[in-house]
C-alpha positions as semicolon CSV with decimal commas, in nm:
position;residue;x (nm);y (nm);z (nm)
1;T;0,000;0,000;0,000
2;A;0,139;0,337;-0,095
3;V;0,186;0,561;0,205
4;P;0,034;0,906;0,146
5;Q;0,337;1,134;0,147
6;E;0,171;1,436;0,305
7;R;0,045;1,227;0,595
8;C;0,351;1,042;0,708
9;G;0,583;1,329;0,634
10;F;0,798;1,144;0,383
11;T;0,949;1,380;0,125
12;S;0,779;1,397;-0,211
13;A;0,772;1,646;-0,494
14;Q;0,459;1,806;-0,356
15;G;0,521;1,704;0,004
16;V;0,793;1,949;0,114
17;P;0,563;2,155;0,339
18;A;0,438;1,833;0,502
19;E;0,799;1,719;0,550
20;N;0,886;2,052;0,714
21;A;0,577;2,043;0,932
22;T;0,652;1,688;1,042
23;R;1,013;1,773;1,116
24;K;0,893;2,069;1,321
25;S;0,650;1,850;1,520
26;Y;0,932;1,597;1,578
27;Q;1,157;1,882;1,697
28;T;0,890;2,005;1,941
29;L;0,845;1,652;2,074
30;F;1,221;1,596;2,101
31;D;1,269;1,925;2,291
32;R;0,990;1,828;2,528
33;L;1,155;1,493;2,604
34;D;1,512;1,627;2,628
35;T;1,470;1,767;2,978
36;N;1,841;1,828;3,050
37;K;1,885;1,998;2,708
38;D;2,197;1,804;2,610
39;G;2,066;1,733;2,260
40;K;2,001;1,367;2,342
41;V;1,712;1,169;2,488
42;D;1,812;0,880;2,713
43;V;1,594;0,597;2,853
44;A;1,521;0,778;3,182
45;E;1,412;1,100;3,005
46;L;1,198;0,903;2,762
47;R;1,041;0,700;3,042
48;E;0,943;1,019;3,227
49;G;0,812;1,174;2,904
50;L;0,603;0,868;2,824
51;K;0,465;0,862;3,177
52;A;0,361;1,227;3,141
53;M;0,178;1,131;2,820
54;G;0,000;0,844;2,993
55;I;0,203;0,562;2,833
56;F;0,297;0,317;3,109
57;R;0,387;0,013;2,905
58;H;0,674;-0,167;3,073
59;G;0,998;-0,151;2,874
60;A;0,857;0,094;2,616
61;A;1,131;0,356;2,665
62;Q;1,408;0,094;2,649
63;E;1,252;-0,058;2,337
64;I;1,234;0,277;2,154
65;V;1,593;0,370;2,241
66;S;1,728;0,026;2,147
67;S;1,544;0,034;1,812
68;G;1,659;0,382;1,714
69;D;2,007;0,398;1,869
70;Q;2,234;0,354;1,566
71;N;2,566;0,459;1,721
72;K;2,498;0,245;2,031
73;D;2,563;0,527;2,282
74;G;2,251;0,438;2,483
75;C;2,047;0,743;2,381
76;L;1,889;0,909;2,077
77;D;2,005;1,230;1,914
78;F;1,756;1,425;1,701
79;N;1,846;1,249;1,374
80;E;1,815;0,902;1,530
81;F;1,488;1,007;1,693
82;T;1,349;1,134;1,359
83;K;1,459;0,822;1,170
84;Y;1,300;0,596;1,432
85;L;0,970;0,788;1,424
86;K;0,954;0,784;1,042
87;E;1,006;0,406;1,030
88;H;0,760;0,356;1,316
89;E;0,500;0,572;1,138
90;M;0,540;0,365;0,823
91;K;0,462;0,046;1,023
92;L;0,172;0,220;1,198
93;W;0,034;0,329;0,860
94;L;0,042;-0,028;0,728
95;T;-0,141;-0,153;1,038
96;F;-0,393;0,132;1,008
97;K;-0,454;0,034;0,643
98;S;-0,500;-0,334;0,735
99;L;-0,765;-0,233;0,992
100;D;-0,939;0,010;0,754
101;R;-1,113;-0,270;0,565
102;N;-1,349;-0,055;0,354
103;N;-1,071;0,192;0,266
104;D;-1,264;0,501;0,377
105;G;-0,965;0,637;0,569
106;R;-1,125;0,568;0,908
107;I;-1,153;0,274;1,148
108;D;-1,483;0,187;1,316
109;A;-1,577;-0,068;1,586
110;S;-1,682;-0,344;1,343
111;E;-1,348;-0,319;1,159
112;I;-1,161;-0,365;1,489
113;Q;-1,384;-0,664;1,571
114;Q;-1,331;-0,821;1,229
115;S;-0,952;-0,780;1,229
116;L;-0,914;-0,920;1,580
117;A;-1,146;-1,212;1,496
118;E;-0,892;-1,313;1,230
119;L;-0,630;-1,330;1,507
120;G;-0,859;-1,566;1,699
121;I;-0,966;-1,293;1,945
122;N;-1,343;-1,259;1,988
123;L;-1,427;-0,907;2,098
124;S;-1,775;-0,781;2,180
125;K;-1,912;-0,470;2,007
126;E;-1,907;-0,295;2,343
127;D;-1,536;-0,366;2,395
128;A;-1,450;-0,260;2,040
129;R;-1,626;0,071;2,114
130;K;-1,424;0,112;2,433
131;I;-1,103;0,063;2,236
132;L;-1,220;0,330;1,990
133;Q;-1,304;0,570;2,273
134;S;-0,951;0,542;2,411
135;M;-0,816;0,687;2,082
136;D;-1,106;0,906;1,968
137;I;-1,007;1,273;1,994
138;D;-1,296;1,438;1,805
139;G;-1,581;1,225;1,946
140;T;-1,692;1,077;1,611
141;M;-1,639;0,713;1,722
142;M;-1,428;0,674;1,408
143;I;-1,049;0,685;1,412
144;D;-0,872;0,862;1,128
145;W;-0,501;0,837;1,053
146;N;-0,411;1,147;1,256
147;E;-0,582;1,014;1,568
148;W;-0,420;0,672;1,518
149;R;-0,076;0,829;1,465
150;E;-0,119;1,059;1,766
151;H;-0,214;0,766;1,987
152;F;0,063;0,525;1,888
153;L;0,351;0,753;1,787
154;L;0,544;0,696;2,109
155;C;0,415;0,348;2,182
156;P;0,655;0,082;2,046
157;A;0,362;-0,144;1,948
158;H;0,313;-0,131;1,573
159;N;0,165;-0,456;1,442
160;L;-0,188;-0,568;1,527
161;E;-0,091;-0,836;1,782
162;E;0,132;-0,594;1,975
163;I;-0,134;-0,325;1,958
164;F;-0,397;-0,566;2,092
165;R;-0,164;-0,653;2,380
166;Y;-0,132;-0,283;2,450
167;W;-0,512;-0,254;2,453
168;K;-0,560;-0,549;2,683
169;H;-0,529;-0,430;3,038
170;S;-0,385;-0,718;3,240
171;S;-0,546;-0,765;3,578
172;V;-0,522;-1,073;3,795
173;L;-0,799;-1,056;4,048
174;D;-0,778;-1,313;4,321
175;I;-1,119;-1,373;4,477
176;G;-1,043;-1,660;4,708
177;D;-1,192;-1,967;4,540
178;S;-1,181;-1,826;4,187
179;L;-0,923;-1,986;3,960
180;A;-0,841;-1,703;3,724
181;I;-0,668;-1,786;3,398
182;P;-0,315;-1,655;3,439
183;D;-0,243;-1,356;3,219
184;E;-0,012;-1,417;2,929
185;F;0,328;-1,255;2,923
186;T;0,514;-1,149;2,613
187;E;0,853;-1,304;2,535
188;E;1,008;-0,970;2,625
189;E;0,831;-0,968;2,962
190;K;0,935;-1,328;3,030
191;S;1,300;-1,247;2,964
192;S;1,283;-0,942;3,192
193;D;1,164;-0,949;3,552
194;V;0,808;-0,836;3,477
195;W;0,645;-1,178;3,502
196;W;0,752;-1,251;3,859
197;K;0,673;-0,894;3,967
198;Q;0,325;-0,944;3,824
199;L;0,291;-1,273;4,015
200;V;0,414;-1,106;4,336
201;A;0,162;-0,825;4,287
202;G;-0,116;-1,078;4,228
203;A;-0,020;-1,292;4,528
204;S;0,001;-0,986;4,757
205;A;-0,340;-0,868;4,639
206;G;-0,479;-1,216;4,711
207;A;-0,321;-1,230;5,057
208;V;-0,461;-0,892;5,164
209;S;-0,808;-0,957;5,020
210;R;-0,830;-1,304;5,179
211;T;-0,723;-1,168;5,517
212;G;-0,975;-0,884;5,490
213;T;-1,262;-1,121;5,416
214;A;-1,147;-1,417;5,633
215;P;-1,433;-1,386;5,890
216;L;-1,690;-1,424;5,609
217;D;-1,494;-1,717;5,468
218;R;-1,487;-1,891;5,806
219;L;-1,859;-1,823;5,850
220;K;-1,924;-1,981;5,509
221;V;-1,732;-2,301;5,600
222;F;-1,903;-2,310;5,942
223;M;-2,248;-2,288;5,780
224;Q;-2,159;-2,539;5,506
225;V;-2,068;-2,800;5,766
226;H;-2,293;-2,729;6,066
227;S;-2,608;-2,567;5,930
228;S;-2,911;-2,784;5,851
229;K;-3,291;-2,777;5,869
230;T;-3,281;-2,884;6,232
231;N;-2,982;-2,662;6,322
232;R;-3,038;-2,336;6,140
233;I;-2,738;-2,101;6,156
234;G;-2,781;-1,745;6,033
235;L;-2,517;-1,478;5,970
236;T;-2,526;-1,311;6,311
237;G;-2,593;-1,638;6,494
238;G;-2,293;-1,803;6,329
239;L;-2,062;-1,511;6,407
240;R;-2,184;-1,503;6,768
241;Q;-2,125;-1,878;6,808
242;M;-1,770;-1,853;6,674
243;I;-1,681;-1,550;6,889
244;A;-1,833;-1,714;7,201
245;E;-1,625;-2,028;7,141
246;G;-1,288;-1,871;7,062
247;G;-1,302;-1,491;7,089
248;L;-1,273;-1,232;6,815
249;T;-0,943;-1,365;6,674
250;S;-1,105;-1,704;6,609
251;L;-1,276;-1,542;6,309
252;W;-0,939;-1,563;6,131
253;R;-0,885;-1,937;6,192
254;G;-0,753;-2,107;5,881
255;N;-0,650;-1,775;5,721
256;G;-0,276;-1,839;5,763
257;I;-0,274;-2,146;5,540
258;N;-0,526;-1,986;5,303
259;V;-0,275;-1,706;5,241
260;L;0,022;-1,943;5,239
261;K;-0,119;-2,151;4,953
262;I;-0,155;-1,851;4,717
263;A;0,212;-1,839;4,612
264;P;0,260;-2,210;4,522
265;E;-0,085;-2,228;4,361
266;T;-0,027;-1,916;4,147
267;A;0,323;-2,024;4,042
268;I;0,222;-2,383;3,955
269;K;-0,086;-2,262;3,765
270;F;0,117;-2,008;3,570
271;M;0,391;-2,255;3,474
272;A;0,142;-2,533;3,392
273;Y;-0,067;-2,294;3,179
274;E;0,239;-2,201;2,971
275;Q;0,325;-2,570;2,918
276;Y;-0,031;-2,675;2,828
277;K;-0,059;-2,388;2,580
278;K;0,260;-2,508;2,409
279;L;0,126;-2,864;2,395
280;L;-0,211;-2,760;2,254
281;S;-0,107;-2,500;1,995
282;S;0,059;-2,571;1,663
283;E;0,408;-2,430;1,617
284;G;0,403;-2,056;1,551
285;K;0,022;-2,039;1,543
286;K;-0,205;-1,832;1,764
287;I;-0,376;-2,046;2,028
288;E;-0,753;-2,063;1,973
289;T;-1,004;-1,965;2,242
290;H;-1,129;-2,319;2,318
291;K;-0,770;-2,447;2,349
292;R;-0,687;-2,163;2,584
293;F;-0,989;-2,263;2,791
294;M;-0,863;-2,624;2,798
295;A;-0,513;-2,508;2,896
296;G;-0,662;-2,291;3,172
297;S;-0,877;-2,572;3,309
298;M;-0,586;-2,818;3,300
299;A;-0,353;-2,567;3,466
300;G;-0,614;-2,509;3,738
301;A;-0,650;-2,884;3,790
302;T;-0,270;-2,933;3,806
303;A;-0,227;-2,657;4,063
304;Q;-0,517;-2,786;4,270
305;T;-0,380;-3,142;4,267
306;A;-0,042;-3,019;4,389
307;I;-0,174;-2,802;4,671
308;Y;-0,489;-2,997;4,762
309;P;-0,355;-3,124;5,099
310;M;-0,329;-2,756;5,200
311;E;-0,700;-2,717;5,113
312;V;-0,786;-3,002;5,352
313;L;-0,569;-2,848;5,623
314;K;-0,738;-2,511;5,566
315;T;-1,085;-2,663;5,620
316;R;-0,977;-2,852;5,935
317;L;-0,799;-2,546;6,079
318;T;-1,097;-2,322;5,995
319;L;-1,336;-2,553;6,179
320;R;-1,107;-2,634;6,473
321;K;-1,215;-2,581;6,829
322;T;-1,000;-2,385;7,072
323;G;-0,691;-2,586;7,166
324;Q;-0,764;-2,868;6,916
325;Y;-0,442;-2,814;6,717
326;A;-0,123;-2,633;6,814
327;G;-0,086;-2,512;6,456
328;M;-0,059;-2,614;6,093
329;F;0,207;-2,886;6,137
330;D;0,038;-3,029;6,444
331;C;-0,288;-3,052;6,246
332;A;-0,112;-3,229;5,953
333;K;0,060;-3,471;6,196
334;K;-0,266;-3,561;6,372
335;I;-0,455;-3,617;6,044
336;L;-0,172;-3,836;5,910
337;K;-0,154;-4,043;6,228
338;K;-0,528;-4,090;6,267
339;E;-0,653;-4,112;5,907
340;G;-0,352;-4,176;5,684
341;V;-0,234;-4,003;5,363
342;I;-0,568;-4,058;5,188
343;A;-0,732;-3,802;5,421
344;F;-0,538;-3,524;5,246
345;Y;-0,730;-3,593;4,925
346;K;-1,083;-3,613;5,067
347;G;-1,329;-3,418;4,850
348;Y;-1,080;-3,409;4,563
349;I;-1,329;-3,517;4,291
350;P;-1,597;-3,249;4,361
351;N;-1,316;-2,996;4,393
352;L;-1,181;-3,086;4,050
353;L;-1,528;-3,076;3,891
354;G;-1,585;-2,733;4,047
355;I;-1,283;-2,589;3,865
356;I;-1,438;-2,630;3,521
357;P;-1,717;-2,365;3,539
358;Y;-1,480;-2,121;3,710
359;A;-1,206;-2,161;3,453
360;G;-1,455;-2,130;3,166
361;I;-1,627;-1,818;3,298
362;D;-1,298;-1,654;3,394
363;L;-1,171;-1,725;3,046
364;A;-1,477;-1,569;2,885
365;V;-1,429;-1,251;3,091
366;Y;-1,055;-1,256;3,021
367;E;-1,113;-1,291;2,646
368;V;-1,326;-0,977;2,623
369;H;-1,119;-0,749;2,847
370;S;-1,141;-0,400;2,708
371;A;-0,868;-0,143;2,661
372;N;-0,769;-0,005;3,000
373;P;-1,113;-0,051;3,156
374;G;-1,208;0,173;3,443
375;V;-1,212;0,048;3,801
376;L;-1,589;-0,008;3,786
377;V;-1,570;-0,217;3,468
378;L;-1,297;-0,433;3,623
379;L;-1,487;-0,471;3,949
380;G;-1,803;-0,552;3,752
381;C;-1,625;-0,819;3,545
382;G;-1,464;-0,974;3,852
383;T;-1,792;-0,973;4,042
384;I;-2,001;-1,117;3,757
385;S;-1,751;-1,391;3,674
386;S;-1,720;-1,484;4,039
387;T;-2,098;-1,484;4,096
388;C;-2,170;-1,705;3,792
389;G;-1,883;-1,936;3,884
390;Q;-2,007;-1,968;4,241
391;L;-2,368;-2,036;4,150
392;S;-2,272;-2,318;3,918
393;S;-2,005;-2,479;4,134
394;Y;-2,124;-2,401;4,489
395;P;-2,297;-2,736;4,555
396;L;-1,969;-2,911;4,461
397;A;-1,776;-2,678;4,693
398;L;-2,017;-2,756;4,976
399;V;-1,982;-3,134;4,922
400;R;-1,601;-3,096;4,907
401;T;-1,595;-2,908;5,241
402;R;-1,823;-3,167;5,405
403;M;-1,600;-3,450;5,283
404;Q;-1,287;-3,271;5,405
405;A;-1,447;-3,214;5,745
406;Q;-1,603;-3,561;5,795
407;A;-1,346;-3,706;6,036
408;S;-1,331;-3,390;6,248
409;L;-1,707;-3,417;6,298
410;G;-1,659;-3,753;6,467
411;S;-1,814;-3,938;6,173
412;S;-1,655;-4,278;6,124
413;E;-1,828;-4,366;5,797
414;Q;-1,686;-4,209;5,483
415;V;-1,962;-4,109;5,244
416;S;-1,898;-4,073;4,869
417;M;-1,967;-3,756;4,671
418;T;-2,296;-3,885;4,522
419;G;-2,398;-4,036;4,855
420;L;-2,344;-3,703;5,029
421;L;-2,535;-3,511;4,759
422;K;-2,834;-3,750;4,798
423;T;-2,827;-3,725;5,179
424;I;-2,819;-3,342;5,174
425;V;-3,105;-3,316;4,918
426;A;-3,314;-3,576;5,107
427;K;-3,260;-3,404;5,441
428;D;-3,256;-3,033;5,347
429;G;-3,392;-3,014;4,993
430;L;-3,210;-2,843;4,704
431;F;-3,160;-2,533;4,918
432;G;-2,937;-2,745;5,143
433;L;-2,676;-2,747;4,865
434;Y;-2,645;-2,369;4,899
435;R;-2,585;-2,344;5,275
436;G;-2,339;-2,063;5,348
437;I;-2,373;-1,898;5,007
438;L;-2,481;-1,566;5,159
439;P;-2,149;-1,492;5,339
440;N;-1,978;-1,623;5,026
441;F;-2,155;-1,362;4,810
442;M;-2,098;-1,095;5,072
443;K;-1,722;-1,139;5,049
444;V;-1,705;-1,111;4,667
445;I;-1,727;-0,732;4,629
446;P;-1,491;-0,645;4,920
447;A;-1,250;-0,920;4,807
448;V;-1,243;-0,795;4,448
449;S;-1,216;-0,431;4,556
450;I;-0,933;-0,494;4,804
451;S;-0,761;-0,720;4,554
452;Y;-0,783;-0,463;4,273
453;V;-0,656;-0,172;4,484
454;V;-0,365;-0,371;4,632
455;Y;-0,276;-0,515;4,290
456;E;-0,261;-0,168;4,131
457;Y;-0,053;-0,028;4,420
458;M;0,184;-0,324;4,409
459;K;0,228;-0,291;4,031
460;T;0,307;0,078;4,069
461;G;0,544;0,006;4,360
462;L;0,725;-0,263;4,160
463;G;0,740;-0,040;3,853
464;I;0,514;-0,246;3,625
465;S;0,217;-0,015;3,574
466;H;0,051;-0,053;3,237
């Protein structure tokens, strides 16, 4: 495709004024970035300049300098800067043309949808409109070349895949039971230290949000195991019972191990997800949505299998009476001695089945993430995905908790998953499968909110804001 000379500023017989104008705009930009006025722009100056323009992409400044630095002195003089921008504009123009499918010189929402669909990315109309809004200067909901150029001139992304990655705001929201699909990292991010910083930020967010909502989590487990038609336990009644038995601090029983299992679970899930994606995708091809869903579900199952004994310990420690166990290791020792290794995998089958709806719903939300969504959009997505996931998998979670708790309830007979489901329905009706769901729902919004805020602060603190 021929690049229009007057637009990109490349010299042509008629294009001299455009060339001069472009050079002038480059000079203005260069002067703005060159804060110490030494005639060169280094990585630190560029990073600050990009930040001021609202471009937080990790490694962007380094990428621009490395690409344009011809004499390898670690910074860009005006000529290098100009040459880089001209080449970058050329690539941006080609991408703009590939998106402008009807050749009217503008990009609309359906053209974004269509182009991304060819990459195997299914985007809703709403999300395509949000992407447009992030670039739309004149409010027409159409992007012309000048708006496109303005938006991406100092962003190193230039082809469609890189630009989509730039649009996709990565957020890992830990909401306790939810098994979010780990975000994908670019090769560049994997080779730098971004990926582990992102995992640290996610794990910290999870730890703070779980601790903040631990009393509701304990109340949920308490109601799942002890509440029935004959022994009704309400919210306030349950809290009062727990405080009467062990004081205010007893509301946080089981939280230590709940926080402790975040790091290994996140790391195993992340590594397994990468491996499964490699196994399922053909060499050099984009992984399709359904295969990503499979990889996510399998990664969730792998992580759960590895850390499942900690889940059993968490349930036993959450339900323990005052003085029953001296701590985590004492609890593990007593279970091992009394019930054997098999006890650490009680409730494993319903737990595994419960992963599937979560992984699928999380993936659907993940697939349609919009460009830098606002806090409310993110909270909404997290809340909706968690709510749908919980409704579909809650009965399995309840059966899993009951199976994990059986021995500590003094029950000698070990009931199977189907046996337990039948007993609960016969005794308490279908509603019995949803005991404790109220505190579970109550913790979703605070958990997501705390998680989001901590995650954003951690990312900023670790220098990986997007």
